[in-house]
Structure formats: C-alpha cells, structure tokens
PDB file of C-alpha atoms in Angstrom:
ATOM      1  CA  UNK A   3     -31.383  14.138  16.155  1.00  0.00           C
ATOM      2  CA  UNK A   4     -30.138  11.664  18.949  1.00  0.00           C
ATOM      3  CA  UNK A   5     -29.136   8.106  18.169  1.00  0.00           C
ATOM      4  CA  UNK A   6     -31.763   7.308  20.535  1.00  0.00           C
ATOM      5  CA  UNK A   7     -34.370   8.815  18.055  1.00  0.00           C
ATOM      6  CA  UNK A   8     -33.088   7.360  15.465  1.00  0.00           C
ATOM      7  CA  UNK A   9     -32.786   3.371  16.767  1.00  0.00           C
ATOM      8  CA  UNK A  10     -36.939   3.023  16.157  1.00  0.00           C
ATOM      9  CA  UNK A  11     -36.564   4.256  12.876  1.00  0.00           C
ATOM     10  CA  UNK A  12     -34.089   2.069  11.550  1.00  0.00           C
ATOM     11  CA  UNK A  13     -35.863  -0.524  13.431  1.00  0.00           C
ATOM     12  CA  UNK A  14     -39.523   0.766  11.200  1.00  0.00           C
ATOM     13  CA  UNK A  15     -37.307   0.660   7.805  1.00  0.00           C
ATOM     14  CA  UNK A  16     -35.809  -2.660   8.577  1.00  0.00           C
ATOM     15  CA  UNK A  17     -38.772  -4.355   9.310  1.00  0.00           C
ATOM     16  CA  UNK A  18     -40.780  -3.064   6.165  1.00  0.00           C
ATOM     17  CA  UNK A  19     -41.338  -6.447   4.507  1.00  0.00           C
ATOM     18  CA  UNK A  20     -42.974  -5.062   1.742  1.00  0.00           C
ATOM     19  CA  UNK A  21     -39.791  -3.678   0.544  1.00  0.00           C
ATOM     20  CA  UNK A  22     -36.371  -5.661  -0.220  1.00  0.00           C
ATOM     21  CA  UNK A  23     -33.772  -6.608   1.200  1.00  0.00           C
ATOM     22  CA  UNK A  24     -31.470  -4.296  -0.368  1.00  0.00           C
ATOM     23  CA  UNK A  25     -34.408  -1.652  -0.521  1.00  0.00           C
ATOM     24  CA  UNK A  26     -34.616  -1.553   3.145  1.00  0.00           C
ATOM     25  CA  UNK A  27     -30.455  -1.083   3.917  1.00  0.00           C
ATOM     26  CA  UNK A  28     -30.934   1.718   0.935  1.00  0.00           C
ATOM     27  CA  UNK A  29     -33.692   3.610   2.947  1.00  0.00           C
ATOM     28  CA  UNK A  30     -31.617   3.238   6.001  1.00  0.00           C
ATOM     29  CA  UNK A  31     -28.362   4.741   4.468  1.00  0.00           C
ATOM     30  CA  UNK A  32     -29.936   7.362   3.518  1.00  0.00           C
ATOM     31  CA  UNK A  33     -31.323   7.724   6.927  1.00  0.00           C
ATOM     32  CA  UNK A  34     -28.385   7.869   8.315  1.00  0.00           C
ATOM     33  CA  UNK A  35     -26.775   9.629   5.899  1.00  0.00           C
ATOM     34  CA  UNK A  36     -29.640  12.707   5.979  1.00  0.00           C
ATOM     35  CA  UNK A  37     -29.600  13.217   9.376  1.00  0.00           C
ATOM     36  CA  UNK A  38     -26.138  12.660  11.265  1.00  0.00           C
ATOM     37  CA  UNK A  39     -24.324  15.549   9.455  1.00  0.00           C
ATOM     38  CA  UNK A  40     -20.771  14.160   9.874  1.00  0.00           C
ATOM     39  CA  UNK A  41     -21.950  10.496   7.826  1.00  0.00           C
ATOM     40  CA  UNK A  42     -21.069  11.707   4.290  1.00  0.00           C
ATOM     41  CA  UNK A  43     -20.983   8.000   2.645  1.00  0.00           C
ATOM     42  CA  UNK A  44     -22.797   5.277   4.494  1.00  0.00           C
ATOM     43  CA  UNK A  45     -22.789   1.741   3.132  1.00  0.00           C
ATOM     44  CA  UNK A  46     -22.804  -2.064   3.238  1.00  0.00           C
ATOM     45  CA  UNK A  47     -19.958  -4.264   2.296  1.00  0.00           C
ATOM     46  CA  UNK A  48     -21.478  -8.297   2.599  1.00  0.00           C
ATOM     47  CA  UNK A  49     -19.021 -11.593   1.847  1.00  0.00           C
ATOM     48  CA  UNK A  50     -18.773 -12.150  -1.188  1.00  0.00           C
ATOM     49  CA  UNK A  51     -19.929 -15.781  -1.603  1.00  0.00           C
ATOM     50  CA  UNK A  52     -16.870 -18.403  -0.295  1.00  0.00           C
ATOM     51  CA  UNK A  53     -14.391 -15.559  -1.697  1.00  0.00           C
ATOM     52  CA  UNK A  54     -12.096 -14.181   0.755  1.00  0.00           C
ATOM     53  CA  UNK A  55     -13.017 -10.608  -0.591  1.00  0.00           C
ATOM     54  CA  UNK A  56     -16.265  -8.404   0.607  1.00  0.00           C
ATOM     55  CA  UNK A  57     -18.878  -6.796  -2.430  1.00  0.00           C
ATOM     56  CA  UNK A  58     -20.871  -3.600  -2.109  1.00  0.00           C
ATOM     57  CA  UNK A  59     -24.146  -3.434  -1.440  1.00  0.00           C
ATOM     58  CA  UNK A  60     -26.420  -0.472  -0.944  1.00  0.00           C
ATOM     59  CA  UNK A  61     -25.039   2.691  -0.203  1.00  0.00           C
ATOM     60  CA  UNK A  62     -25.584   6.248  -0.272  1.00  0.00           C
ATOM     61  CA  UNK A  63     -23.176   9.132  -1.376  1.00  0.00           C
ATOM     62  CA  UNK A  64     -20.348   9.847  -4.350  1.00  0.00           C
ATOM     63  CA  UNK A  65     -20.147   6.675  -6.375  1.00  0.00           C
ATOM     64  CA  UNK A  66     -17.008   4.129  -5.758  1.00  0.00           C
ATOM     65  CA  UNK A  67     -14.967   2.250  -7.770  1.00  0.00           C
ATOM     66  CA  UNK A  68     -14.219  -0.092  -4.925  1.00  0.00           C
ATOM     67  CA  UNK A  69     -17.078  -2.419  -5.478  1.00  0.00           C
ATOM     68  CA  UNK A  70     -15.147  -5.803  -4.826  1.00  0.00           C
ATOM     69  CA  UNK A  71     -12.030  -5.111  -1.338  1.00  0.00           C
ATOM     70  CA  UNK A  72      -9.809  -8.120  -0.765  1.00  0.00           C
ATOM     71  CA  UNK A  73     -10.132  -9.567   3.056  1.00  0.00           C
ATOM     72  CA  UNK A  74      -6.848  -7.617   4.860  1.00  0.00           C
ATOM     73  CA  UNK A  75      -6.835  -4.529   1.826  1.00  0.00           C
ATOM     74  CA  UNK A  76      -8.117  -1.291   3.467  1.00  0.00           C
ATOM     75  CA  UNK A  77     -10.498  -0.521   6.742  1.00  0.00           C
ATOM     76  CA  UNK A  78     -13.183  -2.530   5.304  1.00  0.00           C
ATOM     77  CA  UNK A  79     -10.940  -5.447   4.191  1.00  0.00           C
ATOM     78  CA  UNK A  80      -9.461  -5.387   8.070  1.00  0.00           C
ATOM     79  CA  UNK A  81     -12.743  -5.745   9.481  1.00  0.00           C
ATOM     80  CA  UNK A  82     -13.637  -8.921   7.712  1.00  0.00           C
ATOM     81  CA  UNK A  83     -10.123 -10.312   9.397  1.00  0.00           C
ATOM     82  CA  UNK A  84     -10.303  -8.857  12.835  1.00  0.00           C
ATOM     83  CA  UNK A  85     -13.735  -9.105  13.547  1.00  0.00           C
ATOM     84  CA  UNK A  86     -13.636  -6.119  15.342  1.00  0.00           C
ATOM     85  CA  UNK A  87     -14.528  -2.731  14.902  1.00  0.00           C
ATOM     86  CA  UNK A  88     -12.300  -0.102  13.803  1.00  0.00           C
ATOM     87  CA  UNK A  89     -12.492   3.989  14.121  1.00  0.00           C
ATOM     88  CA  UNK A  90      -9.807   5.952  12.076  1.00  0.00           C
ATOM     89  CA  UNK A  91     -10.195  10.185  13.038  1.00  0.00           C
ATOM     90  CA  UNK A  92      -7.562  10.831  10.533  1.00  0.00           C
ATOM     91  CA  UNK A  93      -7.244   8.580   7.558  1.00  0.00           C
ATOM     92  CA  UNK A  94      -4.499  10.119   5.944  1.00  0.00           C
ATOM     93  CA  UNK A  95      -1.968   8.081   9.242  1.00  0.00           C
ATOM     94  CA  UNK A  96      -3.382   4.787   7.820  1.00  0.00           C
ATOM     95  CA  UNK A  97      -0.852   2.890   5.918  1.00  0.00           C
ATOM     96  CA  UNK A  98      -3.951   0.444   4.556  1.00  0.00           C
ATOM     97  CA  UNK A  99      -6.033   2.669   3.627  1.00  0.00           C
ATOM     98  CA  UNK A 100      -7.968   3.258  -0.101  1.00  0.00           C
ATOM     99  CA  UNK A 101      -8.820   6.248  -0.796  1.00  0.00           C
ATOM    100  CA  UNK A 102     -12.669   6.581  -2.223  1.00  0.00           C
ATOM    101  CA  UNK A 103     -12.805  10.801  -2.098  1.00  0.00           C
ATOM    102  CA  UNK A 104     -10.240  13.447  -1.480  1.00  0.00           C
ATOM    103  CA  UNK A 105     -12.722  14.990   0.629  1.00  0.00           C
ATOM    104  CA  UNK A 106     -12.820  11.806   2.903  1.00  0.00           C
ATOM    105  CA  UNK A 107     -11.042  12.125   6.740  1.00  0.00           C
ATOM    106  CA  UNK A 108     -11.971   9.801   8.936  1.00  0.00           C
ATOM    107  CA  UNK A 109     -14.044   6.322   8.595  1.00  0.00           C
ATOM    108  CA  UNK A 110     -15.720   4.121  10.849  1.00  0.00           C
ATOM    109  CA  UNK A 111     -16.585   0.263   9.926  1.00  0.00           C
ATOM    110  CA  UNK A 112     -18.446  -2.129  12.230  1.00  0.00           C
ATOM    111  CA  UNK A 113     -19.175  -5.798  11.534  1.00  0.00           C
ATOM    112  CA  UNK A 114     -22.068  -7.361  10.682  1.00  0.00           C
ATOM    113  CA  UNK A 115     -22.241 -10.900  12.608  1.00  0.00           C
ATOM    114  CA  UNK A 116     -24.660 -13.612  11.926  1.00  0.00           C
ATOM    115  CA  UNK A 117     -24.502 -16.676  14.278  1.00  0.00           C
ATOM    116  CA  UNK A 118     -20.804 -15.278  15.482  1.00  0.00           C
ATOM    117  CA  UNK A 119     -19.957 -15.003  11.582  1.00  0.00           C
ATOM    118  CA  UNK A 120     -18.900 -11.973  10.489  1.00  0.00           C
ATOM    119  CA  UNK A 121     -20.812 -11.725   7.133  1.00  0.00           C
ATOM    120  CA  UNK A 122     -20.419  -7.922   6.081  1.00  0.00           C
ATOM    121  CA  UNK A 123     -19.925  -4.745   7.787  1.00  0.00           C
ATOM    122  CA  UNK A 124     -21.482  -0.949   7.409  1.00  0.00           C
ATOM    123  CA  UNK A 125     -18.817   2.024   6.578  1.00  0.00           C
ATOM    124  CA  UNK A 126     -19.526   5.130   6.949  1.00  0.00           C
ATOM    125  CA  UNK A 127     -16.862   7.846   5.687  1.00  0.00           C
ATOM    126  CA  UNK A 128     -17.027  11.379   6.859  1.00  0.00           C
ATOM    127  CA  UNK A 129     -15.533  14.727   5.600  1.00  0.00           C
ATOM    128  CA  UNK A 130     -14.667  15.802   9.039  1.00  0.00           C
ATOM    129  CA  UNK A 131     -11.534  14.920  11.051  1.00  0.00           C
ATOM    130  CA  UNK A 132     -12.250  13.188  13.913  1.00  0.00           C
ATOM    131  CA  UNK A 133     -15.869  12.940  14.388  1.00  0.00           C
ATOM    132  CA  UNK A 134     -16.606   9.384  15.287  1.00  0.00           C
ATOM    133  CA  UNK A 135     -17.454   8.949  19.295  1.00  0.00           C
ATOM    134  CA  UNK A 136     -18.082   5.718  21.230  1.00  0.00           C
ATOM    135  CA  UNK A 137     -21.678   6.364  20.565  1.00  0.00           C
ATOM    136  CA  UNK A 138     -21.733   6.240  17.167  1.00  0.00           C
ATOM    137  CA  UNK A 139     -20.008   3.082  17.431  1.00  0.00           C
ATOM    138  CA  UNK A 140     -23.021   1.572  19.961  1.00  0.00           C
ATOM    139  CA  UNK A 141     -25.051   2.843  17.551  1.00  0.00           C
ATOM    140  CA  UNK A 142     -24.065   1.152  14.601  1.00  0.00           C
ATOM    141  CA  UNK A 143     -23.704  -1.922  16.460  1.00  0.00           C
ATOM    142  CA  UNK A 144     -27.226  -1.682  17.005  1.00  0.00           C
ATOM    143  CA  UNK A 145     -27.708  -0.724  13.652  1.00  0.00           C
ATOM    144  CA  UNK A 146     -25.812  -3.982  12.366  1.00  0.00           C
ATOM    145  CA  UNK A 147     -27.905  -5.639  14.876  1.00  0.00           C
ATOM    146  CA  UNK A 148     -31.223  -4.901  13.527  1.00  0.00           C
ATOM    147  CA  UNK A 149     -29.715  -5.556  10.103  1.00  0.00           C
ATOM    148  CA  UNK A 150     -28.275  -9.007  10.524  1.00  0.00           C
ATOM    149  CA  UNK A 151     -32.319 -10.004  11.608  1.00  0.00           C
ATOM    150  CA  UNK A 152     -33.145  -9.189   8.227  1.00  0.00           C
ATOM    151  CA  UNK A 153     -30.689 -10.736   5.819  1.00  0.00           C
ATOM    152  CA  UNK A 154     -31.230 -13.662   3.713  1.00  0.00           C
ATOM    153  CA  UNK A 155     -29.873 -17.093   4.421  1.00  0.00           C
ATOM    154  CA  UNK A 156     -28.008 -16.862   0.982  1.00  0.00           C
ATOM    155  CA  UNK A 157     -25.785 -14.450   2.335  1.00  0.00           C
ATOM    156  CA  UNK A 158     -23.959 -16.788   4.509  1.00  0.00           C
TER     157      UNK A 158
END
C-alpha cells in the first residue's frame, strides 16, 4: 500500500471522535505498523508536563522499558532539542542511541509541533537496515500533522 492510500485513513482514524485520544494514535500505530512492512515498532513520545524529558504514549510492537527519555538522551530525546527530524539507516554508528530490541536497525523520529512547539514526536523502529526514504519522512510529517489537530490542550 502507497503512503498516498494510506494519508485518508489516518485522516478517518484521527478524526473518529467517538474514540479517545489515545484510542485513536493506538488504531493508527497499528495502521501503520500492519501495513508498511519495514515499521516494526511505531509510537508516540509527548512532553512530559514542564519536565525536560518526553513520556510514552500509545504504541504498537515489543514492550519498552523506556517509558520516560531525558530531552538530549537517545534519537527521541534529540528530537525534542533539535526540532528537527532525524533518520538513522544503521543504528548501531549512533553514539546516543538506546537500544529497545536487538532486532532493531534503523529508526526514524519526526516531531510533533503545535503552534511552532514541538510537543512530542512519532518513532518508528524497523528491523531492516536502511529502509527509511524521504517519503516516509513526508509521510509522517503528514501523519504528525493530522495528529497535532487532535491533541488536547493539556498536552501543551
């Protein structure tokens, strides 16, 4: 399935009111996570209050012990510093990296911006080296997009 197919379903989860919040970015993890065969964890990290550290929020794949990631500590912990998003095809030649899996090799983490805050960020870890392209980053822009209409005003 094309990224293109999959932007007005993401769109039809998102905007399911009947569901929550955290119901909604659960249904679209595993979207993403069923049908792109290289997305092997997909998750949200959000701010975690006026703490310079992000939380977990809904994700799909092998459980983590890294619920709570200092701002600068690992990919994730980058992104809430840089702002920016950030593609790593072989994680092993990352100095900051933490580890979640053995069977993880490259990650990709994109920003979440509300108002030009950066409020959380989706991560997405895949078992295969290299597999993240500049449309899979456009996508999950998008994707970040469509969930930054969504979240509540408690989050930031």
């Amino acid at each position: 399935m094309s990224f293109e197919s999959l932007k007005p379903e993401v769109k039809s989860i998102l905007n399911t009111t009947d569901l929550s919040v955290d119901e909604r970015l659960h249904k679209t993890c595993k979207l993403l996570e069923n049908t792109v065969d290289y997305y092997n964890w997909v998750g949200f990290y959000f701010k975690n209050g006026d703490k310079d550290e992000l939380k977990l929020g809904p994700y799909v794949g092998e459980p983590t012990d890294h619920t709570i990631i200092p701002f600068g500590k690992g990919i994730c912990g980058q992104v809430a510093i840089s702002n920016q998003n950030f593609v790593v095809p072989d994680v092993k030649a990352q100095d900051n990296y933490i580890a979640c899996s053995i069977t993880v090799k490259a990650e990709i983490v994109v920003p979440i911006f509300v108002n030009g805050e950066n409020i959380g960020q989706i991560d997405i870890d895949s078992n295969t080296s290299n597999p993240f392209t500049e449309a899979d980053e456009r996508f999950l822009e998008f994707v970040c997009k469509e969930v930054a209409k969504i979240l509540p005003a408690s989050l930031f």
